Amino acid sequence: MFGLYIFVLAVFVGYQIITKVPALLHTPLMSATNAISGISLVASLVIAGGSYGKLSTILGVIAVAAATVNVVGGFLITDRMLKMFKRKK
Amino acid sequence: MKLQLIYLAYFASTVLFIVGLRGLTKPDAARRGIILAGVGMLVAIVGTLLHRDIITYQWIIVGLIVGTIIGIPMGLWIPMTKMPERIALSHAFGGLAVALVGVAEYIRHAVMAGHITQFTMGALGFEVFFGTVTFTGSLMAFGKLQGILSGRPQTFKGQNTLTLALLAACLGFVVWLIFSPYLSGLFYTVVGVGLLLGILLVVPIGGADMPVVICLMNSYAGLAASASGFALDNNILIICGALDGGSGFLLAMIMSKAMNRSFGNVLFGAFGQVEQTSAATGGSKPVKSFTVEDAAEFLKQASSVVIVPGYGMAVAQAQHAVGELQEILEKKGVEVRYAIHPVAGRMPGHMNVLLAEASVPYDHLIEMDAINPSMPTVDVCMVIGANDVVNPAARTDKSSAIYGMPIIDADRSKMVFVLKRSMAAGFAGIDNPLFYLENTRMVFGDAKNTIHALNAELKK
């Protein structure tokens, strides 16, 4: 049940931060949270690396690959986008 | 000892994620923020690799390499005009990863070990449900954005009833599983129905509503990750899932408000909504059109110009030409600003990214509410590939499909140029009274070619 406290607190903190993100940066926000959701990689790693049977390993490896796509691609593209936002020189 | 190290790593990366996201509240601090979040991710991954349950690393390495090989092109080489497609596709990857973890966890606990608590079963049920819906739903959204599937809403008789029945059945199965967790056939039914629901939920939604769909998928992917955190008793998954789920939900709310849609529409997408196509009657009424030379002449005499970009600008890849036009006009002493409607394009903030790519300084990009009061003082308002976001029918015509939607007051400026290929209606499929106004001039042609020609004319 401790997880529920964590969840509610995280929603609250997230709400406070995300409402302050200007509309200007909504696309980078989306790709950043998409990259952060690649945290499911930590769950996939345990399944791919533990020995819970052949099927689990296969599912785990696909999950690791899919989550890695989000982590790698998500951070790269968010940084690429944010680099472009410039103030008037 | 190892366990403490992992917890410490997770704690550190949680802090880094939150500080990193906070950076996104200011454009100047945003890049540093995302780098911090990236470091947080690295810390979490390295920490996890110390987990005692991880026995072999060879398969992990295979997965990491494959993911990296796919991820790098998706990060470095996809053009900014393809951002909505890319985001939809990566939501699909996110949903897939979480759903597969859920299935593997179910096999490990309920099938192999023969022991699973009701709490874990419930969490796994929701994880798999949200994961599968996100996976196929995002693939559908990707297909529609990419033009593989028709952008028009696809509906059939009894569709809403079927979707609602399947949704109720799926959630009912999850509850059933909580009480009888070892019915593995039922578990796989949830997987199957979830996959089907993702398709059914997105197929009836038209291209114009894609910003909401993408936000919703973002939210569902986060909820799935959070549910997996509950199942695995892993706080970092709960927290990151909550951040992702919350931000997707908030963005969906903002998008719906910008389109004057209800809360129910947010939760179910633009569920079951069929766009009107019958009202599109363009072409019969007289419009005044301008050649590029005429338009250039007026721009030369203007002292204040507002550009309203829309999806058409993205399709024509005209953002660089637009940026050049702005520089030329500014050198002539013309004040140039951009009016950004929240739902212009196919995802939240789509226009901001495209214009940033064309090196337009972000302090030139003005949001709808901020620019509208000054529209009557604007000499020329150039509408580039935008239709519905400047449609005055939204203000006056109660029978219009977009009635009540806040718009950019292009019609209140002294003169309007509409850059458009033809008189075809926009995504809402309705006619636009703006085109027939006394002070409106149509400049027909591909936006990129037109603006290049304008730039050449202005340089003369």
PDB file of N, CA, C and O in Angstrom, chain A residues 3 6-7 18 22-25 27 30 33-35 37 39 41-43 45 49-52 55 62 65 69-70 73 75 77 79-81 83 86-87, chain B residues 24-25 28 31 38 41 48 53 55-56 60 63 67 71 75-76 78 83 86 90-91 94 107-108 112 218 226 230 232 239-240 244 247 348-349 361-362:
ATOM      1  N   GLY A   3       3.033   1.975  -1.954  1.00  0.00           N
ATOM      2  CA  GLY A   3       3.080   2.439  -3.334  1.00  0.00           C
ATOM      3  C   GLY A   3       2.047   3.496  -3.640  1.00  0.00           C
ATOM      4  O   GLY A   3       2.292   4.424  -4.406  1.00  0.00           O
ATOM      5  N   ILE A   6       3.228   6.881  -2.611  1.00  0.00           N
ATOM      6  CA  ILE A   6       4.228   7.329  -3.571  1.00  0.00           C
ATOM      7  C   ILE A   6       3.539   7.840  -4.839  1.00  0.00           C
ATOM      8  O   ILE A   6       3.862   8.895  -5.369  1.00  0.00           O
ATOM      9  N   PHE A   7       2.544   7.073  -5.305  1.00  0.00           N
ATOM     10  CA  PHE A   7       1.828   7.419  -6.526  1.00  0.00           C
ATOM     11  C   PHE A   7       1.148   8.784  -6.386  1.00  0.00           C
ATOM     12  O   PHE A   7       1.312   9.674  -7.225  1.00  0.00           O
ATOM     13  N   ILE A  18       4.337  20.229 -14.174  1.00  0.00           N
ATOM     14  CA  ILE A  18       3.920  20.178 -15.578  1.00  0.00           C
ATOM     15  C   ILE A  18       2.983  21.323 -15.930  1.00  0.00           C
ATOM     16  O   ILE A  18       3.029  21.843 -17.038  1.00  0.00           O
ATOM     17  N   PRO A  22       5.464  25.952 -20.232  1.00  0.00           N
ATOM     18  CA  PRO A  22       4.742  26.794 -21.184  1.00  0.00           C
ATOM     19  C   PRO A  22       4.352  26.019 -22.444  1.00  0.00           C
ATOM     20  O   PRO A  22       5.014  25.042 -22.805  1.00  0.00           O
ATOM     21  N   ALA A  23       3.281  26.467 -23.110  1.00  0.00           N
ATOM     22  CA  ALA A  23       2.788  25.798 -24.318  1.00  0.00           C
ATOM     23  C   ALA A  23       3.901  25.676 -25.361  1.00  0.00           C
ATOM     24  O   ALA A  23       3.947  24.718 -26.133  1.00  0.00           O
ATOM     25  N   LEU A  24       4.805  26.642 -25.346  1.00  0.00           N
ATOM     26  CA  LEU A  24       5.973  26.647 -26.236  1.00  0.00           C
ATOM     27  C   LEU A  24       6.726  25.318 -26.185  1.00  0.00           C
ATOM     28  O   LEU A  24       7.209  24.833 -27.199  1.00  0.00           O
ATOM     29  N   LEU A  25       6.814  24.737 -24.971  1.00  0.00           N
ATOM     30  CA  LEU A  25       7.639  23.544 -24.792  1.00  0.00           C
ATOM     31  C   LEU A  25       6.804  22.270 -24.637  1.00  0.00           C
ATOM     32  O   LEU A  25       7.293  21.277 -24.106  1.00  0.00           O
ATOM     33  N   THR A  27       5.745  20.096 -26.910  1.00  0.00           N
ATOM     34  CA  THR A  27       6.275  18.947 -27.659  1.00  0.00           C
ATOM     35  C   THR A  27       7.520  18.355 -26.982  1.00  0.00           C
ATOM     36  O   THR A  27       7.576  17.146 -26.766  1.00  0.00           O
ATOM     37  N   MET A  30       6.462  16.352 -24.052  1.00  0.00           N
ATOM     38  CA  MET A  30       5.927  15.046 -24.394  1.00  0.00           C
ATOM     39  C   MET A  30       7.043  14.069 -24.731  1.00  0.00           C
ATOM     40  O   MET A  30       7.023  12.919 -24.295  1.00  0.00           O
ATOM     41  N   THR A  33       8.835  13.143 -21.374  1.00  0.00           N
ATOM     42  CA  THR A  33       8.151  12.170 -20.518  1.00  0.00           C
ATOM     43  C   THR A  33       8.137  10.806 -21.197  1.00  0.00           C
ATOM     44  O   THR A  33       8.189   9.780 -20.541  1.00  0.00           O
ATOM     45  N   ASN A  34       8.120  10.814 -22.523  1.00  0.00           N
ATOM     46  CA  ASN A  34       8.192   9.564 -23.254  1.00  0.00           C
ATOM     47  C   ASN A  34       9.543   8.876 -23.013  1.00  0.00           C
ATOM     48  O   ASN A  34       9.614   7.671 -22.787  1.00  0.00           O
ATOM     49  N   ALA A  35      10.601   9.683 -23.003  1.00  0.00           N
ATOM     50  CA  ALA A  35      11.929   9.125 -22.713  1.00  0.00           C
ATOM     51  C   ALA A  35      11.983   8.599 -21.285  1.00  0.00           C
ATOM     52  O   ALA A  35      12.499   7.507 -21.028  1.00  0.00           O
ATOM     53  N   SER A  37       9.520   7.535 -19.537  1.00  0.00           N
ATOM     54  CA  SER A  37       8.716   6.322 -19.385  1.00  0.00           C
ATOM     55  C   SER A  37       9.510   5.094 -19.821  1.00  0.00           C
ATOM     56  O   SER A  37       9.120   3.963 -19.539  1.00  0.00           O
ATOM     57  N   ILE A  39      11.785   4.168 -18.377  1.00  0.00           N
ATOM     58  CA  ILE A  39      12.224   3.595 -17.098  1.00  0.00           C
ATOM     59  C   ILE A  39      11.712   2.163 -16.952  1.00  0.00           C
ATOM     60  O   ILE A  39      12.253   1.380 -16.171  1.00  0.00           O
ATOM     61  N   LEU A  41      12.391   0.043 -18.652  1.00  0.00           N
ATOM     62  CA  LEU A  41      13.601  -0.735 -18.935  1.00  0.00           C
ATOM     63  C   LEU A  41      14.097  -1.442 -17.674  1.00  0.00           C
ATOM     64  O   LEU A  41      14.546  -2.587 -17.746  1.00  0.00           O
ATOM     65  N   VAL A  42      14.020  -0.788 -16.512  1.00  0.00           N
ATOM     66  CA  VAL A  42      14.557  -1.429 -15.307  1.00  0.00           C
ATOM     67  C   VAL A  42      13.791  -2.714 -14.988  1.00  0.00           C
ATOM     68  O   VAL A  42      14.374  -3.679 -14.482  1.00  0.00           O
ATOM     69  N   ALA A  43      12.479  -2.729 -15.295  1.00  0.00           N
ATOM     70  CA  ALA A  43      11.709  -3.946 -15.071  1.00  0.00           C
ATOM     71  C   ALA A  43      12.070  -5.000 -16.116  1.00  0.00           C
ATOM     72  O   ALA A  43      12.191  -6.186 -15.812  1.00  0.00           O
ATOM     73  N   LEU A  45      14.885  -5.369 -17.693  1.00  0.00           N
ATOM     74  CA  LEU A  45      16.235  -5.906 -17.498  1.00  0.00           C
ATOM     75  C   LEU A  45      16.206  -7.134 -16.594  1.00  0.00           C
ATOM     76  O   LEU A  45      16.852  -8.140 -16.870  1.00  0.00           O
ATOM     77  N   GLY A  49      17.306 -10.793 -17.807  1.00  0.00           N
ATOM     78  CA  GLY A  49      18.548 -11.313 -17.229  1.00  0.00           C
ATOM     79  C   GLY A  49      18.337 -12.393 -16.192  1.00  0.00           C
ATOM     80  O   GLY A  49      19.262 -13.118 -15.827  1.00  0.00           O
ATOM     81  N   GLY A  50      17.109 -12.525 -15.664  1.00  0.00           N
ATOM     82  CA  GLY A  50      16.847 -13.596 -14.711  1.00  0.00           C
ATOM     83  C   GLY A  50      16.532 -14.840 -15.502  1.00  0.00           C
ATOM     84  O   GLY A  50      16.243 -14.772 -16.689  1.00  0.00           O
ATOM     85  N   SER A  51      16.623 -16.022 -14.870  1.00  0.00           N
ATOM     86  CA  SER A  51      16.263 -17.178 -15.697  1.00  0.00           C
ATOM     87  C   SER A  51      14.913 -17.706 -15.246  1.00  0.00           C
ATOM     88  O   SER A  51      14.805 -18.476 -14.314  1.00  0.00           O
ATOM     89  N   TYR A  52      13.886 -17.218 -15.905  1.00  0.00           N
ATOM     90  CA  TYR A  52      12.525 -17.635 -15.586  1.00  0.00           C
ATOM     91  C   TYR A  52      11.941 -18.443 -16.736  1.00  0.00           C
ATOM     92  O   TYR A  52      10.751 -18.431 -16.966  1.00  0.00           O
ATOM     93  N   LEU A  55      10.466 -18.550 -22.560  1.00  0.00           N
ATOM     94  CA  LEU A  55       9.459 -17.593 -22.998  1.00  0.00           C
ATOM     95  C   LEU A  55       9.665 -16.235 -22.317  1.00  0.00           C
ATOM     96  O   LEU A  55       9.650 -15.180 -22.966  1.00  0.00           O
ATOM     97  N   ILE A  62      12.660  -8.581 -25.884  1.00  0.00           N
ATOM     98  CA  ILE A  62      11.890  -7.654 -26.724  1.00  0.00           C
ATOM     99  C   ILE A  62      11.548  -6.394 -25.922  1.00  0.00           C
ATOM    100  O   ILE A  62      11.651  -5.272 -26.415  1.00  0.00           O
ATOM    101  N   ALA A  65      14.535  -4.168 -25.614  1.00  0.00           N
ATOM    102  CA  ALA A  65      14.778  -3.462 -26.873  1.00  0.00           C
ATOM    103  C   ALA A  65      13.788  -2.311 -27.043  1.00  0.00           C
ATOM    104  O   ALA A  65      14.182  -1.177 -27.344  1.00  0.00           O
ATOM    105  N   VAL A  69      14.653   1.756 -27.068  1.00  0.00           N
ATOM    106  CA  VAL A  69      14.327   2.666 -28.176  1.00  0.00           C
ATOM    107  C   VAL A  69      13.828   3.994 -27.606  1.00  0.00           C
ATOM    108  O   VAL A  69      14.253   5.077 -28.011  1.00  0.00           O
ATOM    109  N   ASN A  70      12.915   3.900 -26.619  1.00  0.00           N
ATOM    110  CA  ASN A  70      12.364   5.129 -26.037  1.00  0.00           C
ATOM    111  C   ASN A  70      13.399   5.931 -25.282  1.00  0.00           C
ATOM    112  O   ASN A  70      13.427   7.154 -25.355  1.00  0.00           O
ATOM    113  N   GLY A  73      16.207   7.073 -28.155  1.00  0.00           N
ATOM    114  CA  GLY A  73      15.588   7.983 -29.114  1.00  0.00           C
ATOM    115  C   GLY A  73      14.969   9.183 -28.432  1.00  0.00           C
ATOM    116  O   GLY A  73      15.081  10.309 -28.904  1.00  0.00           O
ATOM    117  N   PHE A  75      15.616  10.715 -25.439  1.00  0.00           N
ATOM    118  CA  PHE A  75      16.539  11.727 -24.916  1.00  0.00           C
ATOM    119  C   PHE A  75      17.246  12.459 -26.052  1.00  0.00           C
ATOM    120  O   PHE A  75      17.429  13.672 -26.005  1.00  0.00           O
ATOM    121  N   ILE A  77      16.216  13.043 -29.154  1.00  0.00           N
ATOM    122  CA  ILE A  77      15.385  13.986 -29.904  1.00  0.00           C
ATOM    123  C   ILE A  77      14.949  15.155 -29.032  1.00  0.00           C
ATOM    124  O   ILE A  77      14.818  16.279 -29.516  1.00  0.00           O
ATOM    125  N   ASP A  79      16.719  16.529 -26.663  1.00  0.00           N
ATOM    126  CA  ASP A  79      17.867  17.434 -26.619  1.00  0.00           C
ATOM    127  C   ASP A  79      18.018  18.180 -27.939  1.00  0.00           C
ATOM    128  O   ASP A  79      18.277  19.381 -27.962  1.00  0.00           O
ATOM    129  N   ARG A  80      17.791  17.462 -29.036  1.00  0.00           N
ATOM    130  CA  ARG A  80      17.903  18.083 -30.357  1.00  0.00           C
ATOM    131  C   ARG A  80      16.885  19.220 -30.503  1.00  0.00           C
ATOM    132  O   ARG A  80      17.191  20.289 -31.038  1.00  0.00           O
ATOM    133  N   MET A  81      15.683  18.982 -30.006  1.00  0.00           N
ATOM    134  CA  MET A  81      14.650  20.018 -30.085  1.00  0.00           C
ATOM    135  C   MET A  81      15.002  21.214 -29.219  1.00  0.00           C
ATOM    136  O   MET A  81      14.899  22.359 -29.645  1.00  0.00           O
ATOM    137  N   LYS A  83      17.758  22.280 -28.197  1.00  0.00           N
ATOM    138  CA  LYS A  83      18.888  23.045 -28.731  1.00  0.00           C
ATOM    139  C   LYS A  83      18.412  24.143 -29.677  1.00  0.00           C
ATOM    140  O   LYS A  83      19.053  25.167 -29.849  1.00  0.00           O
ATOM    141  N   LYS A  86      15.774  29.250 -29.305  1.00  0.00           N
ATOM    142  CA  LYS A  86      16.720  30.332 -29.038  1.00  0.00           C
ATOM    143  C   LYS A  86      15.974  31.630 -28.803  1.00  0.00           C
ATOM    144  O   LYS A  86      14.910  31.865 -29.349  1.00  0.00           O
ATOM    145  N   ARG A  87      16.564  32.466 -27.990  1.00  0.00           N
ATOM    146  CA  ARG A  87      16.066  33.812 -27.804  1.00  0.00           C
ATOM    147  C   ARG A  87      16.598  34.676 -28.932  1.00  0.00           C
ATOM    148  O   ARG A  87      17.559  34.309 -29.598  1.00  0.00           O
TER     149      ARG A  87
ATOM    150  N   LEU B  24      12.161  22.114 -17.730  1.00  0.00           N
ATOM    151  CA  LEU B  24      11.320  22.374 -18.903  1.00  0.00           C
ATOM    152  C   LEU B  24      10.353  23.538 -18.699  1.00  0.00           C
ATOM    153  O   LEU B  24       9.680  23.948 -19.627  1.00  0.00           O
ATOM    154  N   THR B  25      10.272  24.061 -17.471  1.00  0.00           N
ATOM    155  CA  THR B  25       9.375  25.196 -17.271  1.00  0.00           C
ATOM    156  C   THR B  25       9.977  26.476 -17.831  1.00  0.00           C
ATOM    157  O   THR B  25       9.290  27.470 -17.980  1.00  0.00           O
ATOM    158  N   ASP B  28      15.267  28.457 -21.315  1.00  0.00           N
ATOM    159  CA  ASP B  28      16.724  28.587 -21.183  1.00  0.00           C
ATOM    160  C   ASP B  28      17.344  27.474 -20.342  1.00  0.00           C
ATOM    161  O   ASP B  28      18.512  27.134 -20.513  1.00  0.00           O
ATOM    162  N   ARG B  31      17.433  22.598 -21.647  1.00  0.00           N
ATOM    163  CA  ARG B  31      18.403  21.637 -22.154  1.00  0.00           C
ATOM    164  C   ARG B  31      19.210  21.010 -21.020  1.00  0.00           C
ATOM    165  O   ARG B  31      19.459  19.807 -21.010  1.00  0.00           O
ATOM    166  N   GLY B  38      18.569  12.558 -18.286  1.00  0.00           N
ATOM    167  CA  GLY B  38      19.296  11.483 -18.955  1.00  0.00           C
ATOM    168  C   GLY B  38      20.294  10.810 -18.024  1.00  0.00           C
ATOM    169  O   GLY B  38      20.412   9.581 -17.988  1.00  0.00           O
ATOM    170  N   MET B  41      18.474   8.535 -15.772  1.00  0.00           N
ATOM    171  CA  MET B  41      18.146   7.264 -16.411  1.00  0.00           C
ATOM    172  C   MET B  41      19.338   6.310 -16.367  1.00  0.00           C
ATOM    173  O   MET B  41      19.200   5.129 -16.054  1.00  0.00           O
ATOM    174  N   THR B  48      20.160  -0.983 -11.562  1.00  0.00           N
ATOM    175  CA  THR B  48      19.361  -2.191 -11.759  1.00  0.00           C
ATOM    176  C   THR B  48      20.228  -3.385 -12.152  1.00  0.00           C
ATOM    177  O   THR B  48      19.935  -4.522 -11.792  1.00  0.00           O
ATOM    178  N   ASP B  53      18.596 -10.832  -8.952  1.00  0.00           N
ATOM    179  CA  ASP B  53      17.878 -11.759  -9.828  1.00  0.00           C
ATOM    180  C   ASP B  53      18.476 -11.834 -11.226  1.00  0.00           C
ATOM    181  O   ASP B  53      18.149 -12.732 -11.998  1.00  0.00           O
ATOM    182  N   ILE B  55      20.962 -12.931 -13.639  1.00  0.00           N
ATOM    183  CA  ILE B  55      21.999 -13.958 -13.625  1.00  0.00           C
ATOM    184  C   ILE B  55      22.878 -13.847 -14.869  1.00  0.00           C
ATOM    185  O   ILE B  55      24.092 -13.879 -14.808  1.00  0.00           O
ATOM    186  N   THR B  56      22.239 -13.710 -16.025  1.00  0.00           N
ATOM    187  CA  THR B  56      23.020 -13.607 -17.254  1.00  0.00           C
ATOM    188  C   THR B  56      22.822 -12.226 -17.881  1.00  0.00           C
ATOM    189  O   THR B  56      21.757 -11.636 -17.763  1.00  0.00           O
ATOM    190  N   ILE B  60      20.420  -9.347 -22.086  1.00  0.00           N
ATOM    191  CA  ILE B  60      20.233  -7.919 -21.807  1.00  0.00           C
ATOM    192  C   ILE B  60      21.000  -7.102 -22.837  1.00  0.00           C
ATOM    193  O   ILE B  60      20.482  -6.127 -23.398  1.00  0.00           O
ATOM    194  N   GLY B  63      19.315  -7.054 -26.193  1.00  0.00           N
ATOM    195  CA  GLY B  63      18.174  -6.127 -26.196  1.00  0.00           C
ATOM    196  C   GLY B  63      18.622  -4.681 -26.250  1.00  0.00           C
ATOM    197  O   GLY B  63      18.074  -3.866 -26.997  1.00  0.00           O
ATOM    198  N   GLY B  67      17.786  -2.142 -29.297  1.00  0.00           N
ATOM    199  CA  GLY B  67      17.050  -0.917 -28.981  1.00  0.00           C
ATOM    200  C   GLY B  67      17.817   0.329 -29.364  1.00  0.00           C
ATOM    201  O   GLY B  67      17.249   1.296 -29.873  1.00  0.00           O
ATOM    202  N   GLY B  71      16.823   3.116 -31.855  1.00  0.00           N
ATOM    203  CA  GLY B  71      16.578   4.398 -31.178  1.00  0.00           C
ATOM    204  C   GLY B  71      17.379   5.560 -31.744  1.00  0.00           C
ATOM    205  O   GLY B  71      16.865   6.673 -31.830  1.00  0.00           O
ATOM    206  N   GLY B  75      16.029   9.231 -32.987  1.00  0.00           N
ATOM    207  CA  GLY B  75      16.343  10.438 -32.244  1.00  0.00           C
ATOM    208  C   GLY B  75      17.058  11.476 -33.077  1.00  0.00           C
ATOM    209  O   GLY B  75      16.803  12.668 -32.956  1.00  0.00           O
ATOM    210  N   LEU B  76      17.940  11.007 -33.966  1.00  0.00           N
ATOM    211  CA  LEU B  76      18.819  11.965 -34.642  1.00  0.00           C
ATOM    212  C   LEU B  76      18.351  12.400 -36.016  1.00  0.00           C
ATOM    213  O   LEU B  76      18.588  13.526 -36.420  1.00  0.00           O
ATOM    214  N   ILE B  78      15.124  11.859 -37.662  1.00  0.00           N
ATOM    215  CA  ILE B  78      13.727  12.079 -38.059  1.00  0.00           C
ATOM    216  C   ILE B  78      13.471  13.578 -38.175  1.00  0.00           C
ATOM    217  O   ILE B  78      13.788  14.341 -37.265  1.00  0.00           O
ATOM    218  N   MET B  83       7.542  14.778 -36.225  1.00  0.00           N
ATOM    219  CA  MET B  83       7.498  14.573 -34.779  1.00  0.00           C
ATOM    220  C   MET B  83       6.232  13.871 -34.289  1.00  0.00           C
ATOM    221  O   MET B  83       6.321  12.977 -33.450  1.00  0.00           O
ATOM    222  N   ARG B  86       6.594  10.247 -34.942  1.00  0.00           N
ATOM    223  CA  ARG B  86       7.641   9.649 -34.122  1.00  0.00           C
ATOM    224  C   ARG B  86       7.176   9.430 -32.695  1.00  0.00           C
ATOM    225  O   ARG B  86       7.416   8.388 -32.083  1.00  0.00           O
ATOM    226  N   SER B  90       6.810   5.934 -30.656  1.00  0.00           N
ATOM    227  CA  SER B  90       7.525   5.562 -29.440  1.00  0.00           C
ATOM    228  C   SER B  90       6.567   5.286 -28.285  1.00  0.00           C
ATOM    229  O   SER B  90       6.897   4.511 -27.395  1.00  0.00           O
ATOM    230  N   HIS B  91       5.358   5.868 -28.330  1.00  0.00           N
ATOM    231  CA  HIS B  91       4.365   5.436 -27.336  1.00  0.00           C
ATOM    232  C   HIS B  91       4.029   3.963 -27.540  1.00  0.00           C
ATOM    233  O   HIS B  91       3.811   3.226 -26.571  1.00  0.00           O
ATOM    234  N   GLY B  94       6.683   1.977 -25.947  1.00  0.00           N
ATOM    235  CA  GLY B  94       6.523   2.029 -24.493  1.00  0.00           C
ATOM    236  C   GLY B  94       5.423   1.073 -24.026  1.00  0.00           C
ATOM    237  O   GLY B  94       5.615   0.310 -23.079  1.00  0.00           O
ATOM    238  N   ILE B 107       3.581 -14.996 -15.945  1.00  0.00           N
ATOM    239  CA  ILE B 107       4.094 -16.358 -16.125  1.00  0.00           C
ATOM    240  C   ILE B 107       4.971 -16.752 -14.936  1.00  0.00           C
ATOM    241  O   ILE B 107       4.829 -17.823 -14.363  1.00  0.00           O
ATOM    242  N   ARG B 108       5.816 -15.801 -14.530  1.00  0.00           N
ATOM    243  CA  ARG B 108       6.766 -16.101 -13.462  1.00  0.00           C
ATOM    244  C   ARG B 108       6.046 -16.400 -12.141  1.00  0.00           C
ATOM    245  O   ARG B 108       6.346 -17.380 -11.468  1.00  0.00           O
ATOM    246  N   MET B 112       4.457 -20.271 -13.186  1.00  0.00           N
ATOM    247  CA  MET B 112       5.604 -21.080 -12.775  1.00  0.00           C
ATOM    248  C   MET B 112       5.661 -21.281 -11.269  1.00  0.00           C
ATOM    249  O   MET B 112       5.776 -22.404 -10.787  1.00  0.00           O
ATOM    250  N   ASN B 218       0.109   8.977 -24.349  1.00  0.00           N
ATOM    251  CA  ASN B 218       1.174   9.323 -23.421  1.00  0.00           C
ATOM    252  C   ASN B 218       0.724   8.989 -22.005  1.00  0.00           C
ATOM    253  O   ASN B 218       1.449   8.354 -21.229  1.00  0.00           O
ATOM    254  N   SER B 226       3.184   2.808 -14.289  1.00  0.00           N
ATOM    255  CA  SER B 226       2.894   2.931 -12.868  1.00  0.00           C
ATOM    256  C   SER B 226       2.328   1.621 -12.319  1.00  0.00           C
ATOM    257  O   SER B 226       2.739   1.161 -11.256  1.00  0.00           O
ATOM    258  N   PHE B 230       3.537  -0.952  -9.248  1.00  0.00           N
ATOM    259  CA  PHE B 230       2.771  -1.557  -8.159  1.00  0.00           C
ATOM    260  C   PHE B 230       2.978  -3.067  -8.131  1.00  0.00           C
ATOM    261  O   PHE B 230       3.150  -3.665  -7.074  1.00  0.00           O
ATOM    262  N   LEU B 232       5.503  -4.818  -9.213  1.00  0.00           N
ATOM    263  CA  LEU B 232       6.872  -5.224  -8.866  1.00  0.00           C
ATOM    264  C   LEU B 232       7.330  -4.601  -7.560  1.00  0.00           C
ATOM    265  O   LEU B 232       8.456  -4.826  -7.140  1.00  0.00           O
ATOM    266  N   ILE B 239       6.681   6.230  -9.731  1.00  0.00           N
ATOM    267  CA  ILE B 239       6.862   7.692  -9.823  1.00  0.00           C
ATOM    268  C   ILE B 239       6.946   8.141 -11.282  1.00  0.00           C
ATOM    269  O   ILE B 239       6.245   9.056 -11.710  1.00  0.00           O
ATOM    270  N   CYS B 240       7.803   7.473 -12.067  1.00  0.00           N
ATOM    271  CA  CYS B 240       7.956   7.887 -13.468  1.00  0.00           C
ATOM    272  C   CYS B 240       6.653   7.681 -14.238  1.00  0.00           C
ATOM    273  O   CYS B 240       6.277   8.503 -15.069  1.00  0.00           O
ATOM    274  N   ASP B 244       4.574  10.612 -16.187  1.00  0.00           N
ATOM    275  CA  ASP B 244       4.215  10.452 -17.589  1.00  0.00           C
ATOM    276  C   ASP B 244       2.693  10.475 -17.766  1.00  0.00           C
ATOM    277  O   ASP B 244       2.155  11.209 -18.614  1.00  0.00           O
ATOM    278  N   SER B 247       1.301  14.003 -17.050  1.00  0.00           N
ATOM    279  CA  SER B 247       1.568  15.026 -18.065  1.00  0.00           C
ATOM    280  C   SER B 247       0.722  14.773 -19.314  1.00  0.00           C
ATOM    281  O   SER B 247       0.181  15.707 -19.900  1.00  0.00           O
ATOM    282  N   PRO B 348       0.577  18.813 -29.416  1.00  0.00           N
ATOM    283  CA  PRO B 348       0.718  20.058 -28.666  1.00  0.00           C
ATOM    284  C   PRO B 348       2.087  20.686 -28.915  1.00  0.00           C
ATOM    285  O   PRO B 348       3.105  20.005 -28.810  1.00  0.00           O
ATOM    286  N   GLY B 349       2.111  21.944 -29.280  1.00  0.00           N
ATOM    287  CA  GLY B 349       3.387  22.625 -29.469  1.00  0.00           C
ATOM    288  C   GLY B 349       4.081  22.309 -30.775  1.00  0.00           C
ATOM    289  O   GLY B 349       5.256  22.622 -30.960  1.00  0.00           O
ATOM    290  N   PRO B 361      13.272  33.061 -33.290  1.00  0.00           N
ATOM    291  CA  PRO B 361      13.439  33.192 -31.835  1.00  0.00           C
ATOM    292  C   PRO B 361      12.110  32.945 -31.126  1.00  0.00           C
ATOM    293  O   PRO B 361      11.066  33.385 -31.603  1.00  0.00           O
ATOM    294  N   TYR B 362      12.166  32.222 -29.984  1.00  0.00           N
ATOM    295  CA  TYR B 362      10.890  31.834 -29.381  1.00  0.00           C
ATOM    296  C   TYR B 362      10.128  33.013 -28.809  1.00  0.00           C
ATOM    297  O   TYR B 362       8.927  32.919 -28.583  1.00  0.00           O
TER     298      TYR B 362
END
